[in-house]
CSV table of C-alpha atoms in Angstrom, one decimal:
chain,number,residue,atom,x,y,z
A,1,MET,CA,264.5,-0.9,69.4
A,2,LEU,CA,264.1,-4.4,70.5
A,3,LEU,CA,263.8,-7.7,68.6
A,4,ASP,CA,262.5,-5.7,65.6
A,5,LEU,CA,265.8,-4.6,65.3
A,6,LEU,CA,266.4,-8.4,64.0
A,7,PHE,CA,263.8,-8.1,61.0
A,8,GLU,CA,264.4,-4.6,59.9
A,9,ARG,CA,266.6,-3.6,57.0
A,10,LYS,CA,269.3,-6.3,58.0
A,11,THR,CA,270.4,-8.5,55.1
A,12,ARG,CA,273.0,-10.3,57.2
A,13,LEU,CA,270.7,-12.0,59.1
A,14,LYS,CA,270.2,-15.2,56.8
A,15,GLY,CA,269.9,-19.1,56.8
A,16,LEU,CA,270.7,-20.5,60.5
A,17,ARG,CA,270.8,-17.1,62.2
A,18,LYS,CA,266.6,-16.6,61.1
A,19,VAL,CA,266.3,-20.3,62.2
A,20,LEU,CA,267.8,-18.9,65.7
A,21,ILE,CA,265.8,-16.0,65.7
A,22,LEU,CA,262.1,-17.5,65.1
A,23,ALA,CA,263.1,-20.4,67.9
A,24,VAL,CA,264.2,-17.5,70.3
A,25,CYS,CA,260.8,-16.0,69.5
A,26,ALA,CA,258.8,-18.8,69.8
A,27,SER,CA,260.3,-19.9,73.1
A,28,ALA,CA,259.9,-16.4,74.7
A,29,GLY,CA,256.4,-16.6,73.8
A,30,VAL,CA,255.9,-20.2,75.7
A,31,MET,CA,257.9,-18.9,78.5
A,32,LEU,CA,255.9,-15.4,78.4
A,33,GLY,CA,252.3,-17.3,78.5
A,34,PHE,CA,253.3,-18.7,81.9
A,35,LYS,CA,254.4,-15.1,83.7
A,36,LEU,CA,252.6,-14.0,85.9
A,37,LYS,CA,250.7,-10.8,86.1
A,38,PRO,CA,252.9,-7.4,86.8
A,39,LYS,CA,252.4,-5.9,90.2
A,40,GLU,CA,250.6,-3.1,91.2
A,41,VAL,CA,252.7,0.1,91.9
A,42,ARG,CA,253.8,0.1,95.1
A,43,PRO,CA,253.7,3.4,97.6
A,44,MET,CA,256.8,5.8,97.0
A,45,ASN,CA,258.8,5.1,100.4
A,46,PHE,CA,261.4,8.1,101.5
A,47,VAL,CA,265.0,7.3,102.8
A,48,TYR,CA,266.9,9.8,103.9
A,49,VAL,CA,270.7,9.4,103.5
A,50,ASP,CA,273.2,11.8,105.1
A,51,MET,CA,274.2,14.0,102.5
A,52,PRO,CA,275.6,17.4,102.9
A,53,ASN,CA,273.6,20.5,102.5
A,54,ALA,CA,274.0,22.1,98.8
A,55,ARG,CA,271.9,24.6,97.0
A,56,GLU,CA,273.6,23.9,93.3
A,57,GLY,CA,275.0,21.4,91.6
A,58,ARG,CA,275.7,20.1,88.1
A,59,LEU,CA,275.0,16.5,86.7
A,60,SER,CA,276.8,14.8,83.9
A,61,LEU,CA,273.8,12.4,82.5
A,62,LEU,CA,274.0,9.9,79.6
A,63,THR,CA,270.8,7.6,77.5
A,64,TYR,CA,272.3,4.4,75.7
A,65,ASN,CA,271.0,1.5,74.0
A,66,ILE,CA,273.1,-0.9,74.7
A,67,ALA,CA,272.1,-3.6,72.4
A,68,GLY,CA,272.0,-6.3,75.4
A,69,LEU,CA,270.6,-9.1,73.3
A,70,PRO,CA,272.2,-12.6,72.7
A,71,GLU,CA,275.1,-12.7,70.6
A,72,LEU,CA,273.7,-14.7,67.9
A,73,ILE,CA,270.5,-12.3,67.5
A,74,SER,CA,272.3,-9.2,68.0
A,75,SER,CA,272.3,-6.4,65.4
A,76,ALA,CA,274.9,-4.8,66.8
A,77,GLU,CA,278.6,-5.1,64.9
A,78,THR,CA,280.5,-6.1,67.7
A,79,GLU,CA,280.9,-9.0,70.2
A,80,ARG,CA,278.6,-8.2,72.8
A,81,ALA,CA,280.3,-9.5,76.2
A,82,SER,CA,283.1,-7.5,75.7
A,83,SER,CA,281.4,-4.5,73.8
A,84,ILE,CA,279.1,-4.1,76.9
A,85,THR,CA,282.4,-4.3,79.7
A,86,SER,CA,283.7,-1.4,77.8
A,87,ILE,CA,280.5,0.1,78.3
A,88,GLY,CA,280.1,-0.1,82.2
A,89,GLU,CA,283.7,0.8,82.0
A,90,LEU,CA,283.3,4.2,80.2
A,91,ILE,CA,280.1,5.0,81.7
A,92,ASN,CA,281.9,5.7,84.8
A,93,SER,CA,282.5,9.1,84.5
A,94,PHE,CA,278.3,10.4,84.2
A,95,ASP,CA,276.7,10.9,87.2
A,96,ILE,CA,273.3,9.7,86.3
A,97,VAL,CA,272.8,7.0,83.3
A,98,ASN,CA,269.9,5.3,82.0
A,99,VAL,CA,270.5,2.3,79.6
A,100,GLN,CA,268.5,0.2,77.5
A,101,GLU,CA,268.3,-3.3,76.2
A,102,ASP,CA,270.6,-4.4,78.9
A,103,PHE,CA,269.2,-8.0,79.0
A,104,ASN,CA,271.8,-11.2,78.8
A,105,TYR,CA,274.7,-9.0,79.7
A,106,ASN,CA,274.2,-7.3,82.6
A,107,LYS,CA,277.4,-9.2,85.1
A,108,PHE,CA,279.7,-7.6,82.1
A,109,LEU,CA,277.8,-4.1,82.0
A,110,TYR,CA,278.9,-3.8,85.9
A,111,SER,CA,282.0,-5.8,86.2
A,112,ARG,CA,284.0,-2.7,85.5
A,113,ASN,CA,281.4,0.1,86.5
A,114,ARG,CA,282.0,1.6,89.5
A,115,HIS,CA,278.6,3.6,90.2
A,116,SER,CA,277.7,3.6,93.8
A,117,TYR,CA,273.9,2.8,93.1
A,118,ARG,CA,272.8,0.5,90.3
A,119,THR,CA,269.5,-0.9,89.8
A,120,GLU,CA,268.9,-4.8,89.8
A,121,ASN,CA,268.9,-6.3,87.0
A,122,MET,CA,265.3,-8.7,86.0
A,123,GLY,CA,267.1,-11.2,83.8
A,124,GLY,CA,267.6,-11.9,80.2
A,125,VAL,CA,265.3,-12.2,77.2
A,126,PRO,CA,262.5,-12.8,77.7
A,127,PHE,CA,261.8,-12.2,81.4
A,128,GLY,CA,263.9,-8.6,81.8
A,129,ASP,CA,262.9,-5.2,80.3
A,130,GLY,CA,266.2,-4.1,79.9
A,131,LEU,CA,266.1,-1.4,81.7
A,132,SER,CA,268.8,-0.2,84.2
A,133,THR,CA,269.8,2.8,85.8
A,134,LEU,CA,273.3,3.6,87.2
A,135,SER,CA,274.0,6.5,89.9
A,136,LYS,CA,276.7,8.6,91.8
A,137,TYR,CA,273.7,9.6,93.8
A,138,PRO,CA,271.5,7.9,96.4
A,139,ILE,CA,268.2,6.0,94.3
A,140,GLN,CA,265.9,6.0,97.1
A,141,ASP,CA,263.4,4.3,95.1
A,142,PHE,CA,262.6,2.6,92.0
A,143,GLU,CA,259.7,1.1,90.1
A,144,ARG,CA,259.5,-1.0,86.9
A,145,VAL,CA,256.1,-0.6,85.0
A,146,SER,CA,255.1,-2.4,82.2
A,147,TRP,CA,253.4,-1.0,78.7
A,148,LYS,CA,250.2,-1.9,78.9
A,149,ASP,CA,249.9,-2.1,74.7
A,150,CYS,CA,252.6,-3.6,72.7
A,151,ASN,CA,253.4,-4.4,68.8
A,152,GLY,CA,255.1,-7.9,67.6
A,153,SER,CA,258.3,-8.9,68.9
A,154,ASP,CA,257.8,-6.2,71.7
A,155,CYS,CA,255.7,-8.2,73.1
A,156,LEU,CA,258.3,-10.8,73.6
A,157,THR,CA,259.6,-8.9,77.1
A,158,PRO,CA,258.0,-6.9,79.5
A,159,LYS,CA,259.1,-3.6,78.0
A,160,GLY,CA,258.1,-0.4,79.7
A,161,PHE,CA,259.4,2.1,81.7
A,162,SER,CA,261.1,2.6,85.0
A,163,TYR,CA,260.6,5.2,88.0
A,164,ALA,CA,264.1,6.0,90.3
A,165,ARG,CA,264.0,8.9,93.0
A,166,ILE,CA,267.5,9.9,93.2
A,167,GLN,CA,268.6,12.1,96.0
A,168,LEU,CA,271.2,14.9,95.0
A,169,ALA,CA,271.9,16.7,98.2
A,170,LYS,CA,270.6,16.4,101.8
A,171,GLU,CA,266.9,17.7,101.0
A,172,VAL,CA,267.2,17.7,97.2
A,173,PHE,CA,265.5,14.9,95.2
A,174,ILE,CA,264.6,14.9,91.6
A,175,ASP,CA,262.2,11.8,89.8
A,176,VAL,CA,264.2,10.2,86.9
A,177,TYR,CA,262.3,7.6,84.4
A,178,ASN,CA,264.1,5.4,82.0
A,179,VAL,CA,262.2,5.0,78.8
A,180,HIS,CA,262.1,2.3,75.8
A,181,ALA,CA,258.5,2.7,73.8
A,182,THR,CA,257.7,0.4,71.1
A,183,ALA,CA,260.0,0.3,68.0
A,184,GLN,CA,259.0,0.7,64.4
A,185,ASP,CA,257.0,3.2,62.6
A,186,ASP,CA,254.1,0.6,60.7
A,187,PRO,CA,250.6,1.7,61.8
A,188,ASP,CA,250.3,-1.0,64.5
A,189,ALA,CA,253.3,0.0,65.9
A,190,THR,CA,252.4,3.6,66.0
A,191,VAL,CA,249.5,2.7,67.8
A,192,ALA,CA,251.0,0.8,70.8
A,193,ARG,CA,253.7,3.6,71.0
A,194,GLN,CA,251.0,6.2,71.3
A,195,LYS,CA,249.6,4.3,74.2
A,196,ASN,CA,252.9,3.8,75.6
A,197,LEU,CA,253.4,7.4,76.0
A,198,ASN,CA,249.9,8.4,77.1
A,199,GLN,CA,250.4,5.5,79.7
A,200,LEU,CA,253.5,7.4,80.9
A,201,LYS,CA,252.0,10.7,81.2
A,202,ASN,CA,249.3,9.3,83.3
A,203,TYR,CA,252.1,7.4,85.9
A,204,ILE,CA,254.0,11.2,85.7
A,205,ARG,CA,251.0,13.0,86.6
A,206,LYS,CA,250.2,10.6,89.4
A,207,HIS,CA,253.5,10.1,90.8
A,208,SER,CA,255.6,13.2,90.0
A,209,ALA,CA,253.2,16.0,90.2
A,210,GLY,CA,255.1,19.0,90.9
A,211,GLN,CA,258.2,17.2,90.8
A,212,ALA,CA,261.5,18.1,89.1
A,213,LEU,CA,262.2,15.3,86.6
A,214,LEU,CA,264.5,14.0,83.9
A,215,ILE,CA,263.4,11.4,81.3
A,216,MET,CA,265.9,10.0,79.6
A,217,GLY,CA,265.7,6.6,77.2
A,218,ASP,CA,264.7,5.2,73.5
A,219,PHE,CA,261.5,6.6,72.3
A,220,ASN,CA,261.7,5.3,69.2
A,221,ALA,CA,259.7,8.3,68.2
A,222,HIS,CA,260.1,11.5,66.2
A,223,TYR,CA,258.5,14.8,65.9
A,224,ALA,CA,258.7,15.1,62.7
A,225,TYR,CA,256.7,11.8,62.2
A,226,THR,CA,253.2,12.7,61.8
A,227,LEU,CA,251.8,9.4,63.7
A,228,ASP,CA,253.5,10.1,66.4
A,229,ASN,CA,252.2,11.7,69.8
A,230,ILE,CA,255.8,12.9,71.0
A,231,VAL,CA,254.9,16.8,70.8
A,232,SER,CA,251.7,16.3,72.7
A,233,PHE,CA,253.8,14.3,75.4
A,234,GLN,CA,256.3,17.0,75.7
A,235,SER,CA,254.0,19.7,75.8
A,236,GLU,CA,251.5,18.5,78.3
A,237,LEU,CA,254.3,17.6,80.9
A,238,ALA,CA,255.9,20.7,80.4
A,239,LEU,CA,259.1,19.1,79.3
A,240,VAL,CA,262.1,20.9,77.7
A,241,ASP,CA,264.1,18.5,75.2
A,242,ALA,CA,267.6,18.9,75.8
A,243,TRP,CA,268.6,18.6,71.8
A,244,VAL,CA,265.6,21.3,71.3
A,245,ASN,CA,266.9,23.8,73.9
A,246,LEU,CA,270.8,23.5,72.6
A,247,LYS,CA,270.7,22.5,69.2
A,248,ASN,CA,267.5,23.7,67.4
A,249,ASN,CA,267.4,27.1,68.7
A,250,GLY,CA,264.0,25.9,70.7
A,251,GLU,CA,262.2,25.0,68.3
A,252,ILE,CA,260.5,21.7,67.8
A,253,PRO,CA,260.7,19.9,64.5
A,254,SER,CA,257.4,20.5,62.3
A,255,HIS,CA,255.6,17.2,60.7
A,256,LYS,CA,257.2,15.9,57.6
A,257,GLN,CA,254.4,14.2,55.8
A,258,ASP,CA,257.3,12.0,53.5
A,259,PHE,CA,259.5,11.9,56.9
A,260,THR,CA,262.3,8.7,57.0
A,261,ALA,CA,264.0,8.0,59.8
A,262,ARG,CA,268.1,8.7,59.9
A,263,ALA,CA,269.7,5.1,60.9
A,264,ALA,CA,270.7,5.1,64.7
A,265,LEU,CA,274.4,5.3,64.0
A,266,ASP,CA,274.1,7.8,61.9
A,267,LEU,CA,272.8,10.3,64.7
A,268,THR,CA,274.9,13.7,65.2
A,269,ASP,CA,274.3,17.1,67.1
A,270,ASP,CA,272.4,18.9,64.8
A,271,CYS,CA,269.5,16.2,64.1
A,272,GLU,CA,266.8,14.5,66.2
A,273,GLY,CA,266.9,11.0,66.8
A,274,ILE,CA,264.9,8.4,69.3
A,275,ASP,CA,267.3,8.9,72.1
A,276,LYS,CA,265.9,11.8,74.2
A,277,ILE,CA,266.6,13.7,77.6
A,278,TYR,CA,263.8,15.5,78.9
A,279,TYR,CA,263.8,17.9,82.1
A,280,ARG,CA,261.4,19.5,83.8
A,281,ASN,CA,261.5,22.4,86.7
A,282,ASN,CA,259.3,22.5,90.0
A,283,ASN,CA,258.9,25.6,92.3
A,284,ARG,CA,262.1,24.5,94.2
A,285,ILE,CA,264.1,23.1,91.5
A,286,VAL,CA,265.3,25.1,88.2
A,287,PHE,CA,267.6,23.4,85.9
A,288,GLU,CA,269.9,24.9,83.2
A,289,ALA,CA,271.0,22.8,80.6
A,290,LYS,CA,274.8,23.3,79.6
A,291,ASP,CA,276.0,20.6,76.6
A,292,TYR,CA,274.3,18.3,74.4
A,293,GLN,CA,276.8,15.8,73.0
A,294,VAL,CA,275.8,12.5,70.5
A,295,GLN,CA,279.0,10.7,71.9
A,296,LYS,CA,279.8,8.9,69.1
A,297,HIS,CA,283.7,8.7,69.6
A,298,LEU,CA,283.5,7.6,73.0
A,299,PHE,CA,281.7,4.5,72.4
A,300,GLN,CA,283.7,2.6,69.8
A,301,ASN,CA,286.3,0.2,70.2
A,302,LYS,CA,290.3,0.2,69.0
A,303,ALA,CA,289.0,-0.7,65.3
A,304,GLY,CA,286.6,2.4,65.4
A,305,GLN,CA,283.7,0.3,65.2
A,306,ASP,CA,280.4,1.4,67.8
A,307,LEU,CA,280.1,-0.7,70.4
A,308,SER,CA,276.0,-0.9,70.2
A,309,ASP,CA,274.1,0.0,67.2
A,310,HIS,CA,272.6,3.0,69.0
A,311,CYS,CA,274.4,6.4,69.7
A,312,ALA,CA,275.2,7.4,73.3
A,313,VAL,CA,273.6,10.7,74.0
A,314,SER,CA,274.7,12.9,77.2
A,315,LEU,CA,274.0,16.1,78.5
A,316,GLN,CA,275.7,18.4,81.2
A,317,LEU,CA,273.0,20.1,83.7
A,318,GLY,CA,273.2,22.3,86.2
A,319,TRP,CA,270.7,22.6,88.7
A,320,ARG,CA,270.1,25.4,91.9
A,321,MET,CA,267.7,25.6,94.6
A,322,ILE,CA,265.5,28.8,94.4
A,323,ILE,CA,263.7,28.8,97.9
A,324,PRO,CA,265.0,28.5,101.0
A,325,PHE,CA,265.3,24.5,102.9
A,326,ASP,CA,262.5,25.4,105.7
A,327,GLN,CA,259.9,26.7,103.6
């Protein structure tokens, strides 16, 4: 969800606030008109870090849309600077974190954060894509890719996905993707989102062929929604959905003709959400999902208010090598 959140089911955005929203959107459109065409994807360069040999380990993962739009146009209930400062501190206990909508408060997100490796922020609206990856393990390569297709106010920023190659041990690397797909369920948005996932799928096939990988982010898509192509995206890339595997008995939800999405903050461990974590093994590394949780209470302030307009989703993921290093 990006600026779309400002217009959907929000009765409190009235009067002056609506004027401010329209002004920001208009200004963003003008500024984006002068933006340069995104650079071509650069080659992936391997940089080895002196790390210990390991044949197995455990990762704590988190994906979180942190609602980092400017205060006056944010759909989150709490004050943004202090809330995002708290988020940056609370995510310290997780090994690899993907956040979305990290726009105008990145300095607050990073101010109390202690991850050794953090991606550089692109800037606020309209220049940033809102995607940041924070890791306790070395990020050996990183690339941002904007969607070729968008819809409505999602076109006001270079929304897309990012790629990171992360080193878990001396000779153990995984590919990690951070995703924020087009929001809304109207026909035009759905078509754009379908194309988003096809673009991401083609990139993964080209750049992560045969690689063990993680994909975490805000997909704005449901298996149950008839027009979404998240089912084919998952199956064609041989991905395992952590929620499906651990909380839904391994069963992909079937399409529902009258499907209505649950509000993001009403998410529980037992229902499908738009914030997803996928993983995939390869012929060297096997993952084993241990514990999937919607982190509802962890990311609330002392008054019990949510720090964002999404719930954070976490996964404990074991990994092990299945062939010797020298093969």
